[in-house]
Amino acid sequence: MNHIAKAVEEVKALLGDRLSTAPAVLNTHGENETYFPHTPPDAVAFPNGASEVSEIVKICARHNCPIVPWGVGTSLEGHALPVRGGITLNMQNMADVIEVMDADLAVRVGPGITRERLNAELRATGLFFPVDPGANASLGGMAATRASGTTTVRYGTMRENVLGLEVVLADGRILRTGSTAKKSSAGYDLTKLMIGSEGTLGIITELTLRLQGQPEAVSAAVCSFPSVADAVNTVIASVQMGISMARMELVDPNSMKAINDYSNLNYPLEPHLFLEFHGSSAGVAEQADIVGDIAAENGGTDFQWTSKTEDRTKLWHARHNAYFATKAQFPGQLGLSTDVCVPISKLAEAIAETQADLEAHKITGNIIGHVGDGNYHTLLFAPPEDKDALNLNLKLAGRMAERALRLGGTVTGEHGIGMGKMKFMEAEHGAGWQVMAEIKRALDPQNILNPGKVVEIN
Amino acid sequence: MNHIAKAVEEVKALLGDRLSTAPAVLNTHGENETYFPHTPPDAVAFPNGASEVSEIVKICARHNCPIVPWGVGTSLEGHALPVRGGITLNMQNMADVIEVMDADLAVRVGPGITRERLNAELRATGLFFPVDPGANASLGGMAATRASGTTTVRYGTMRENVLGLEVVLADGRILRTGSTAKKSSAGYDLTKLMIGSEGTLGIITELTLRLQGQPEAVSAAVCSFPSVADAVNTVIASVQMGISMARMELVDPNSMKAINDYSNLNYPLEPHLFLEFHGSSAGVAEQADIVGDIAAENGGTDFQWTSKTEDRTKLWHARHNAYFATKAQFPGQLGLSTDVCVPISKLAEAIAETQADLEAHKITGNIIGHVGDGNYHTLLFAPPEDKDALNLNLKLAGRMAERALRLGGTVTGEHGIGMGKMKFMEAEHGAGWQVMAEIKRALDPQNILNPGKVVEIN
């Protein structure tokens, strides 16, 4: 019996039915949303709480068995694939709203809860959690990948919206980081160290999240432009003027077609900005006027307003589904969603070069993104059997990453590193990538926590 | 010749006149703003850039010589005192604005520049850097202590306003963290790990800071209340309603007296809120109306507006000088500025208990603070020869820290740990304090970077 089998046996004794080795369960946890090979774990555990996670980790530490935390499997860089085998921890039994602290605009949740479920549960409080990646991801996964979304331009990423964490370390210690206080200078910021560490430094077993009050007024609008460059220049000018926008999304013509087809909409197939403003009635009107003027100067059409809540929900649902909508245009093909972020002053240049690159290589790819943050994606597809097409896509993604670094940006704005972007880490961080490995080695010397991701230590 | 003397000799050979062992220079660098004993270093170096800092660190690493970075010496917990001797690095030659990136609302600066100097240099750009601790601190020191200030309620702490750093590590490697992009998911957040590490993990040699556009409209007001509790309840209600305030400061009657005397002002000796609103003209008026209504419900007077820029500057200058103003009330005495931060829902309880504690022990102390963040201070003084008085103050500070933890807060909102708050670290962080030591050991195994602060590793 090998070391992993021994760990599985001991965890089985601890959890009983909540440790599964059923092929269907293993297969589900070996899937991914992109082009990585199917990689099932040796077993899937369904823990009920931090102390059980701690026990599991101690067993795995004794047997040198890898452990991979798993939320709902929506990550885009193979983060949750057990590439060295071992036990996947499915957090579905740790998915509750534990405590709403409405007087402190905060909430404690389990890592398995999804963002839509959380906001559904918060509805009666008048509060909401803003961070909204495209997929209906789990909050634990969102913290682990330092996710963001359409509202980040106003409310920030997971980095700004997690007040504290409970984390199980590689030796089973249970750590509580942060507090409900708004700030602290008490030593190293372990909360921020764990956010974005993708399960390689600890397993998130609880999150304390900052909430926002529902704004008094919300207005959403769409606006089309003669070219992507015109739309981007509108964004750059608005950001540089310090306009407070709640959402500012670029959707190119290919993405518009996918969204129209998938969500049964009928927008013109032109470059669009999808916009939203939050604030008081007067504030929203004021902001919208200014952005409207900037858009007009760049050849944009009048804003087409969606004032009813249900229309607005439909609009943003369509935007959130852009990846799946585009996937539906390429049935059976493997998707690749690139994700770079550049300083706002370089956004026009970065996107123009990316467009030219797609054309030069005759690749059909969408460009879409959270452009108010300088963050954009191309969505690329290839038939599973066509290695040349996949390689062409990967090379384009590589050039996008190099371009982002040359322009002072980052190879991933919000998707994270996982396996897919390890190859760019040295170029982005230099000595910093070694430092990350030194931290990993200090906190997980056996390399049992999601090994093979983010850092290389053996 | 001992190990420190050897290091000093080699650094002297490297820097010549820019390494000083003159008694007056050593004495200046052994001072502190509070009650810790005078602790001069063995030598003070004045490096000209990161590569020179790197050479100094390599020399110190060879000889096991402590190194303490030093900005302008305004910290309040003994952060910059060389408690194990060694070489202090005075950053005054690395105090330039290196590059204003106005199109990206960012600036690169040397660590020695002060916040007032930075904003003076930015004036022509229409941009400003918001974080404003009481003292005219250096930006390197502010990052190292994760400082904040009166505008943090709107613009955040140093944590939210540093985009990237250049840092020299304990082995002399020069690290660049972050970028000018607004967000990134590329691995562990080393920028945030360095912010608040107080020179124990690396020496900051450059900062890339986020800037803000000057708001279209700025209005400041003061308002007095029958009691501190009434003022605090106004703050709590405003925060819970999500009003966007740029500043919201509590100043108690003792502080008002000190401020009046020091800045030649004539405010009534009542509990006050000092307020400021930033935004569009309409937005500012709207916010001020709402807060005005809340204040009136809590017995507050009408807002007394300071609309002229010079009056506003005078108002905030007076507030920033509160510590020195209070110090002037106790000539020759040793100051102790406590600094706790609690969840906003607990602020009234925390401050009321602190008031009662001051009264019960017959201690004359001010209460003042950035109450919109749940952060407040008591300013306490004792004659240098009166150990009993100092101990009474320290015990009160200890009870404030315990109270903050009991109420779900932190023992320091913005001053940091230094030497003064090491004793509370285990209570606040539990296993987290061990984890901090594990990270320290990984990155500075010889413990040469500001030893004796934040963590205990030998």
mmCIF file of C-alpha atoms in Angstrom, chain A residues 109-424:
data_model
loop_
_atom_site.group_PDB
_atom_site.id
_atom_site.type_symbol
_atom_site.label_atom_id
_atom_site.label_comp_id
_atom_site.label_asym_id
_atom_site.label_seq_id
_atom_site.Cartn_x
_atom_site.Cartn_y
_atom_site.Cartn_z
ATOM 1 C CA VAL A 109 -19.205 32.394 5.708
ATOM 2 C CA GLY A 110 -17.930 28.919 4.973
ATOM 3 C CA PRO A 111 -15.568 28.596 2.001
ATOM 4 C CA GLY A 112 -17.974 26.507 -0.076
ATOM 5 C CA ILE A 113 -20.727 29.097 -0.406
ATOM 6 C CA THR A 114 -21.089 30.584 -3.901
ATOM 7 C CA ARG A 115 -21.297 34.297 -4.579
ATOM 8 C CA GLU A 116 -24.861 34.107 -5.913
ATOM 9 C CA ARG A 117 -26.033 32.075 -2.942
ATOM 10 C CA LEU A 118 -24.374 34.506 -0.530
ATOM 11 C CA ASN A 119 -26.094 37.487 -2.100
ATOM 12 C CA ALA A 120 -29.416 35.653 -2.144
ATOM 13 C CA GLU A 121 -29.064 35.040 1.596
ATOM 14 C CA LEU A 122 -28.119 38.675 2.208
ATOM 15 C CA ARG A 123 -31.025 40.118 0.240
ATOM 16 C CA ALA A 124 -33.213 40.926 3.264
ATOM 17 C CA THR A 125 -30.379 42.807 5.010
ATOM 18 C CA GLY A 126 -29.978 45.565 2.414
ATOM 19 C CA LEU A 127 -26.313 44.576 2.136
ATOM 20 C CA PHE A 128 -24.474 42.820 -0.665
ATOM 21 C CA PHE A 129 -21.081 41.337 -1.464
ATOM 22 C CA PRO A 130 -19.744 43.000 -4.591
ATOM 23 C CA VAL A 131 -16.973 40.808 -6.028
ATOM 24 C CA ASP A 132 -18.399 38.974 -9.056
ATOM 25 C CA PRO A 133 -16.191 36.841 -11.281
ATOM 26 C CA GLY A 134 -17.947 35.514 -14.377
ATOM 27 C CA ALA A 135 -18.646 32.101 -12.916
ATOM 28 C CA ASN A 136 -20.769 31.492 -9.846
ATOM 29 C CA ALA A 137 -17.604 30.631 -7.929
ATOM 30 C CA SER A 138 -17.204 29.681 -4.262
ATOM 31 C CA LEU A 139 -15.979 32.372 -1.887
ATOM 32 C CA GLY A 140 -13.121 30.150 -0.700
ATOM 33 C CA GLY A 141 -11.942 29.723 -4.272
ATOM 34 C CA MET A 142 -12.362 33.421 -4.981
ATOM 35 C CA ALA A 143 -10.166 34.299 -1.998
ATOM 36 C CA ALA A 144 -7.625 31.641 -2.950
ATOM 37 C CA THR A 145 -7.229 33.069 -6.461
ATOM 38 C CA ARG A 146 -7.582 36.741 -5.465
ATOM 39 C CA ALA A 147 -10.548 36.963 -7.824
ATOM 40 C CA SER A 148 -12.259 40.098 -8.976
ATOM 41 C CA GLY A 149 -15.005 40.999 -11.433
ATOM 42 C CA THR A 150 -17.139 43.643 -13.050
ATOM 43 C CA THR A 151 -17.587 45.767 -9.910
ATOM 44 C CA THR A 152 -13.913 45.751 -8.914
ATOM 45 C CA VAL A 153 -13.401 49.131 -10.558
ATOM 46 C CA ARG A 154 -15.440 50.531 -7.671
ATOM 47 C CA TYR A 155 -15.376 48.007 -4.820
ATOM 48 C CA GLY A 156 -12.003 46.290 -5.247
ATOM 49 C CA THR A 157 -10.905 42.665 -5.559
ATOM 50 C CA MET A 158 -11.035 39.897 -2.966
ATOM 51 C CA ARG A 159 -7.899 41.520 -1.531
ATOM 52 C CA GLU A 160 -9.904 44.558 -0.431
ATOM 53 C CA ASN A 161 -13.048 42.647 0.561
ATOM 54 C CA VAL A 162 -11.806 39.903 2.879
ATOM 55 C CA LEU A 163 -11.392 41.150 6.449
ATOM 56 C CA GLY A 164 -10.196 37.910 7.938
ATOM 57 C CA LEU A 165 -9.777 34.192 7.400
ATOM 58 C CA GLU A 166 -9.672 30.923 9.252
ATOM 59 C CA VAL A 167 -7.014 28.743 7.680
ATOM 60 C CA VAL A 168 -5.723 25.239 8.368
ATOM 61 C CA LEU A 169 -1.944 25.099 7.934
ATOM 62 C CA ALA A 170 0.123 22.233 6.550
ATOM 63 C CA ASP A 171 0.772 20.830 10.030
ATOM 64 C CA GLY A 172 -2.889 21.019 11.053
ATOM 65 C CA ARG A 173 -2.683 24.206 13.106
ATOM 66 C CA ILE A 174 -5.833 26.301 12.814
ATOM 67 C CA LEU A 175 -5.035 29.948 12.222
ATOM 68 C CA ARG A 176 -7.336 32.956 12.502
ATOM 69 C CA THR A 177 -6.185 36.039 10.624
ATOM 70 C CA GLY A 178 -7.544 39.591 10.626
ATOM 71 C CA SER A 179 -10.594 40.814 12.506
ATOM 72 C CA THR A 180 -13.795 42.753 11.968
ATOM 73 C CA ALA A 181 -11.960 46.013 12.638
ATOM 74 C CA LYS A 182 -11.471 48.023 9.456
ATOM 75 C CA LYS A 183 -7.703 48.232 9.730
ATOM 76 C CA SER A 184 -4.769 47.004 11.802
ATOM 77 C CA SER A 185 -1.010 47.501 11.995
ATOM 78 C CA ALA A 186 -0.425 44.423 14.132
ATOM 79 C CA GLY A 187 2.362 42.600 12.332
ATOM 80 C CA TYR A 188 2.598 40.804 9.013
ATOM 81 C CA ASP A 189 -0.607 40.767 6.982
ATOM 82 C CA LEU A 190 -1.328 37.042 6.972
ATOM 83 C CA THR A 191 -4.813 37.583 5.531
ATOM 84 C CA LYS A 192 -3.338 39.160 2.427
ATOM 85 C CA LEU A 193 -0.634 36.493 2.249
ATOM 86 C CA MET A 194 -3.277 33.751 2.134
ATOM 87 C CA ILE A 195 -5.428 35.568 -0.438
ATOM 88 C CA GLY A 196 -4.070 34.545 -3.819
ATOM 89 C CA SER A 197 -2.009 31.658 -2.434
ATOM 90 C CA GLU A 198 -4.293 29.167 -4.202
ATOM 91 C CA GLY A 199 -4.381 26.587 -1.430
ATOM 92 C CA THR A 200 -0.589 26.238 -1.374
ATOM 93 C CA LEU A 201 -0.033 27.852 2.052
ATOM 94 C CA GLY A 202 -3.184 26.834 3.891
ATOM 95 C CA ILE A 203 -6.752 25.640 3.460
ATOM 96 C CA ILE A 204 -9.387 28.336 3.939
ATOM 97 C CA THR A 205 -12.105 27.081 6.258
ATOM 98 C CA GLU A 206 -13.928 30.349 6.966
ATOM 99 C CA LEU A 207 -13.995 33.906 5.620
ATOM 100 C CA THR A 208 -15.031 37.218 7.157
ATOM 101 C CA LEU A 209 -16.128 39.427 4.275
ATOM 102 C CA ARG A 210 -16.759 43.158 4.031
ATOM 103 C CA LEU A 211 -20.249 43.998 2.784
ATOM 104 C CA GLN A 212 -21.635 47.065 1.023
ATOM 105 C CA GLY A 213 -24.953 48.795 1.527
ATOM 106 C CA GLN A 214 -27.250 48.658 -1.488
ATOM 107 C CA PRO A 215 -26.782 52.014 -3.206
ATOM 108 C CA GLU A 216 -29.707 54.411 -3.214
ATOM 109 C CA ALA A 217 -29.618 54.599 -6.997
ATOM 110 C CA VAL A 218 -28.296 52.195 -9.630
ATOM 111 C CA SER A 219 -28.296 52.916 -13.349
ATOM 112 C CA ALA A 220 -26.937 50.682 -16.073
ATOM 113 C CA ALA A 221 -26.415 51.567 -19.707
ATOM 114 C CA VAL A 222 -24.885 50.210 -22.872
ATOM 115 C CA CYS A 223 -23.188 52.284 -25.525
ATOM 116 C CA SER A 224 -21.649 51.190 -28.838
ATOM 117 C CA PHE A 225 -18.589 52.582 -30.597
ATOM 118 C CA PRO A 226 -17.152 52.626 -34.126
ATOM 119 C CA SER A 227 -14.076 50.719 -32.929
ATOM 120 C CA VAL A 228 -12.666 48.932 -29.889
ATOM 121 C CA ALA A 229 -10.064 51.716 -29.657
ATOM 122 C CA ASP A 230 -12.809 54.344 -29.319
ATOM 123 C CA ALA A 231 -14.417 52.392 -26.500
ATOM 124 C CA VAL A 232 -11.073 51.932 -24.761
ATOM 125 C CA ASN A 233 -10.216 55.621 -25.056
ATOM 126 C CA THR A 234 -13.532 56.436 -23.398
ATOM 127 C CA VAL A 235 -12.562 54.189 -20.501
ATOM 128 C CA ILE A 236 -9.089 55.656 -20.140
ATOM 129 C CA ALA A 237 -10.371 59.240 -20.072
ATOM 130 C CA SER A 238 -13.080 58.368 -17.527
ATOM 131 C CA VAL A 239 -10.625 56.626 -15.204
ATOM 132 C CA GLN A 240 -8.094 59.438 -15.480
ATOM 133 C CA MET A 241 -10.817 61.943 -14.576
ATOM 134 C CA GLY A 242 -11.521 59.957 -11.432
ATOM 135 C CA ILE A 243 -15.164 59.236 -12.282
ATOM 136 C CA SER A 244 -16.613 56.746 -9.819
ATOM 137 C CA MET A 245 -18.047 53.961 -11.944
ATOM 138 C CA ALA A 246 -19.458 50.779 -10.494
ATOM 139 C CA ARG A 247 -18.911 48.791 -13.703
ATOM 140 C CA MET A 248 -17.157 49.549 -16.987
ATOM 141 C CA GLU A 249 -16.937 46.542 -19.283
ATOM 142 C CA LEU A 250 -15.651 46.237 -22.833
ATOM 143 C CA VAL A 251 -17.470 43.738 -25.050
ATOM 144 C CA ASP A 252 -16.138 43.337 -28.608
ATOM 145 C CA PRO A 253 -18.308 42.391 -31.640
ATOM 146 C CA ASN A 254 -17.478 38.660 -31.435
ATOM 147 C CA SER A 255 -18.482 38.663 -27.781
ATOM 148 C CA MET A 256 -21.678 40.596 -28.591
ATOM 149 C CA LYS A 257 -22.633 37.878 -31.064
ATOM 150 C CA ALA A 258 -21.998 35.145 -28.512
ATOM 151 C CA ILE A 259 -23.945 37.004 -25.841
ATOM 152 C CA ASN A 260 -26.863 37.709 -28.201
ATOM 153 C CA ASP A 261 -27.076 34.060 -29.258
ATOM 154 C CA TYR A 262 -26.673 32.634 -25.727
ATOM 155 C CA SER A 263 -28.911 35.035 -23.839
ATOM 156 C CA ASN A 264 -31.429 35.690 -26.599
ATOM 157 C CA LEU A 265 -30.601 39.392 -26.913
ATOM 158 C CA ASN A 266 -30.415 41.594 -29.932
ATOM 159 C CA TYR A 267 -27.586 44.088 -29.510
ATOM 160 C CA PRO A 268 -25.848 45.438 -32.629
ATOM 161 C CA LEU A 269 -22.603 43.612 -33.403
ATOM 162 C CA GLU A 270 -20.413 46.582 -32.568
ATOM 163 C CA PRO A 271 -17.830 47.210 -29.836
ATOM 164 C CA HIS A 272 -19.753 48.074 -26.663
ATOM 165 C CA LEU A 273 -19.213 49.410 -23.206
ATOM 166 C CA PHE A 274 -21.533 48.041 -20.542
ATOM 167 C CA LEU A 275 -21.700 50.602 -17.737
ATOM 168 C CA GLU A 276 -23.188 50.898 -14.284
ATOM 169 C CA PHE A 277 -23.276 53.768 -11.809
ATOM 170 C CA HIS A 278 -24.000 53.499 -8.057
ATOM 171 C CA GLY A 279 -24.713 56.317 -5.663
ATOM 172 C CA SER A 280 -27.330 58.874 -4.827
ATOM 173 C CA SER A 281 -29.782 59.835 -7.561
ATOM 174 C CA ALA A 282 -27.980 63.120 -8.126
ATOM 175 C CA GLY A 283 -24.546 61.496 -8.029
ATOM 176 C CA VAL A 284 -25.462 58.819 -10.529
ATOM 177 C CA ALA A 285 -26.935 61.375 -12.935
ATOM 178 C CA GLU A 286 -23.840 63.541 -12.607
ATOM 179 C CA GLN A 287 -21.407 60.669 -13.298
ATOM 180 C CA ALA A 288 -23.444 59.382 -16.208
ATOM 181 C CA ASP A 289 -23.505 62.843 -17.803
ATOM 182 C CA ILE A 290 -19.728 63.147 -17.677
ATOM 183 C CA VAL A 291 -19.081 59.655 -19.056
ATOM 184 C CA GLY A 292 -21.769 60.263 -21.700
ATOM 185 C CA ASP A 293 -19.901 63.352 -22.863
ATOM 186 C CA ILE A 294 -16.589 61.489 -23.015
ATOM 187 C CA ALA A 295 -18.217 58.635 -24.947
ATOM 188 C CA ALA A 296 -19.754 61.079 -27.445
ATOM 189 C CA GLU A 297 -16.349 62.664 -28.023
ATOM 190 C CA ASN A 298 -15.082 59.190 -28.923
ATOM 191 C CA GLY A 299 -17.905 58.478 -31.376
ATOM 192 C CA GLY A 300 -20.061 56.498 -28.947
ATOM 193 C CA THR A 301 -23.828 56.306 -29.353
ATOM 194 C CA ASP A 302 -26.248 57.697 -26.799
ATOM 195 C CA PHE A 303 -26.518 55.573 -23.669
ATOM 196 C CA GLN A 304 -29.233 52.984 -23.870
ATOM 197 C CA TRP A 305 -30.484 52.832 -20.280
ATOM 198 C CA THR A 306 -31.748 49.766 -18.470
ATOM 199 C CA SER A 307 -33.565 51.202 -15.518
ATOM 200 C CA LYS A 308 -35.682 48.225 -14.413
ATOM 201 C CA THR A 309 -33.981 45.862 -11.972
ATOM 202 C CA GLU A 310 -34.895 42.785 -13.987
ATOM 203 C CA ASP A 311 -33.465 44.232 -17.210
ATOM 204 C CA ARG A 312 -30.298 45.144 -15.371
ATOM 205 C CA THR A 313 -30.031 41.655 -13.938
ATOM 206 C CA LYS A 314 -30.477 40.259 -17.447
ATOM 207 C CA LEU A 315 -27.782 42.549 -18.820
ATOM 208 C CA TRP A 316 -25.168 41.567 -16.232
ATOM 209 C CA HIS A 317 -26.157 37.933 -16.336
ATOM 210 C CA ALA A 318 -25.446 38.035 -20.067
ATOM 211 C CA ARG A 319 -22.068 39.671 -19.402
ATOM 212 C CA HIS A 320 -21.161 37.165 -16.692
ATOM 213 C CA ASN A 321 -21.979 34.323 -19.052
ATOM 214 C CA ALA A 322 -19.709 35.611 -21.815
ATOM 215 C CA TYR A 323 -17.235 32.737 -21.399
ATOM 216 C CA PHE A 324 -19.939 30.090 -21.522
ATOM 217 C CA ALA A 325 -21.713 31.958 -24.313
ATOM 218 C CA THR A 326 -18.542 31.965 -26.377
ATOM 219 C CA LYS A 327 -17.924 28.315 -25.532
ATOM 220 C CA ALA A 328 -21.365 27.560 -26.962
ATOM 221 C CA GLN A 329 -20.185 29.038 -30.279
ATOM 222 C CA PHE A 330 -17.485 26.364 -30.395
ATOM 223 C CA PRO A 331 -19.262 23.165 -29.308
ATOM 224 C CA GLY A 332 -16.967 20.440 -28.069
ATOM 225 C CA GLN A 333 -13.873 22.611 -28.217
ATOM 226 C CA LEU A 334 -11.375 23.377 -25.438
ATOM 227 C CA GLY A 335 -11.461 26.924 -24.129
ATOM 228 C CA LEU A 336 -8.603 29.157 -23.099
ATOM 229 C CA SER A 337 -9.364 32.438 -21.388
ATOM 230 C CA THR A 338 -6.372 34.737 -21.262
ATOM 231 C CA ASP A 339 -6.233 37.357 -18.524
ATOM 232 C CA VAL A 340 -3.768 40.216 -18.413
ATOM 233 C CA CYS A 341 -3.883 43.576 -16.647
ATOM 234 C CA VAL A 342 -1.919 46.676 -17.617
ATOM 235 C CA PRO A 343 -1.601 50.232 -16.306
ATOM 236 C CA ILE A 344 -4.564 52.203 -17.608
ATOM 237 C CA SER A 345 -2.322 54.449 -19.739
ATOM 238 C CA LYS A 346 -1.180 51.391 -21.707
ATOM 239 C CA LEU A 347 -4.589 49.817 -22.214
ATOM 240 C CA ALA A 348 -5.240 51.122 -25.740
ATOM 241 C CA GLU A 349 -1.797 50.009 -26.907
ATOM 242 C CA ALA A 350 -2.124 46.586 -25.288
ATOM 243 C CA ILE A 351 -5.549 45.867 -26.776
ATOM 244 C CA ALA A 352 -4.624 47.191 -30.233
ATOM 245 C CA GLU A 353 -1.563 44.933 -30.353
ATOM 246 C CA THR A 354 -3.657 41.991 -29.209
ATOM 247 C CA GLN A 355 -6.207 42.652 -31.964
ATOM 248 C CA ALA A 356 -3.408 42.848 -34.533
ATOM 249 C CA ASP A 357 -1.915 39.625 -33.186
ATOM 250 C CA LEU A 358 -5.247 37.777 -33.514
ATOM 251 C CA GLU A 359 -5.592 39.008 -37.092
ATOM 252 C CA ALA A 360 -1.994 38.205 -38.045
ATOM 253 C CA HIS A 361 -2.450 34.611 -36.888
ATOM 254 C CA LYS A 362 -5.999 34.309 -38.233
ATOM 255 C CA ILE A 363 -7.285 33.325 -34.788
ATOM 256 C CA THR A 364 -10.965 33.848 -34.034
ATOM 257 C CA GLY A 365 -10.943 35.232 -30.509
ATOM 258 C CA ASN A 366 -13.102 37.574 -28.478
ATOM 259 C CA ILE A 367 -11.746 40.511 -26.534
ATOM 260 C CA ILE A 368 -13.684 41.327 -23.418
ATOM 261 C CA GLY A 369 -12.784 42.733 -20.066
ATOM 262 C CA HIS A 370 -12.927 44.794 -16.945
ATOM 263 C CA VAL A 371 -11.288 47.638 -18.777
ATOM 264 C CA GLY A 372 -11.793 50.193 -15.994
ATOM 265 C CA ASP A 373 -9.098 48.202 -14.165
ATOM 266 C CA GLY A 374 -6.903 47.738 -17.261
ATOM 267 C CA ASN A 375 -7.849 44.043 -17.223
ATOM 268 C CA TYR A 376 -8.967 42.175 -20.337
ATOM 269 C CA HIS A 377 -9.332 38.687 -21.730
ATOM 270 C CA THR A 378 -9.301 36.954 -25.074
ATOM 271 C CA LEU A 379 -11.459 33.856 -25.248
ATOM 272 C CA LEU A 380 -9.842 31.286 -27.538
ATOM 273 C CA PHE A 381 -11.036 27.838 -28.562
ATOM 274 C CA ALA A 382 -9.543 24.791 -30.255
ATOM 275 C CA PRO A 383 -10.825 21.288 -31.074
ATOM 276 C CA PRO A 384 -9.435 18.776 -28.523
ATOM 277 C CA GLU A 385 -7.699 16.743 -31.233
ATOM 278 C CA ASP A 386 -6.120 19.774 -32.942
ATOM 279 C CA LYS A 387 -2.860 20.256 -31.053
ATOM 280 C CA ASP A 388 -1.657 22.840 -33.561
ATOM 281 C CA ALA A 389 -4.667 25.059 -32.944
ATOM 282 C CA LEU A 390 -4.246 24.773 -29.156
ATOM 283 C CA ASN A 391 -0.556 25.608 -29.467
ATOM 284 C CA LEU A 392 -1.356 28.611 -31.621
ATOM 285 C CA ASN A 393 -3.751 29.813 -28.916
ATOM 286 C CA LEU A 394 -1.190 29.198 -26.173
ATOM 287 C CA LYS A 395 1.459 31.110 -28.106
ATOM 288 C CA LEU A 396 -0.906 34.047 -28.500
ATOM 289 C CA ALA A 397 -1.597 33.889 -24.751
ATOM 290 C CA GLY A 398 2.159 33.884 -24.135
ATOM 291 C CA ARG A 399 2.640 36.983 -26.271
ATOM 292 C CA MET A 400 -0.202 38.703 -24.398
ATOM 293 C CA ALA A 401 1.566 37.922 -21.120
ATOM 294 C CA GLU A 402 4.927 39.199 -22.408
ATOM 295 C CA ARG A 403 3.241 42.336 -23.733
ATOM 296 C CA ALA A 404 1.569 42.980 -20.377
ATOM 297 C CA LEU A 405 4.916 42.699 -18.597
ATOM 298 C CA ARG A 406 6.641 44.965 -21.135
ATOM 299 C CA LEU A 407 3.920 47.571 -20.535
ATOM 300 C CA GLY A 408 4.347 47.422 -16.756
ATOM 301 C CA GLY A 409 1.438 45.087 -16.050
ATOM 302 C CA THR A 410 0.826 41.556 -14.829
ATOM 303 C CA VAL A 411 0.257 38.176 -16.508
ATOM 304 C CA THR A 412 -2.974 37.662 -14.580
ATOM 305 C CA GLY A 413 -5.406 40.277 -13.385
ATOM 306 C CA GLU A 414 -7.831 37.917 -11.689
ATOM 307 C CA HIS A 415 -7.637 34.267 -12.779
ATOM 308 C CA GLY A 416 -4.472 33.364 -10.884
ATOM 309 C CA ILE A 417 -1.457 31.188 -11.662
ATOM 310 C CA GLY A 418 -2.505 27.586 -11.098
ATOM 311 C CA MET A 419 -0.503 25.443 -13.507
ATOM 312 C CA GLY A 420 -1.125 27.499 -16.621
ATOM 313 C CA LYS A 421 0.888 30.573 -15.717
ATOM 314 C CA MET A 422 3.796 29.143 -13.731
ATOM 315 C CA LYS A 423 5.927 29.681 -16.835
ATOM 316 C CA PHE A 424 5.568 33.468 -16.547
#
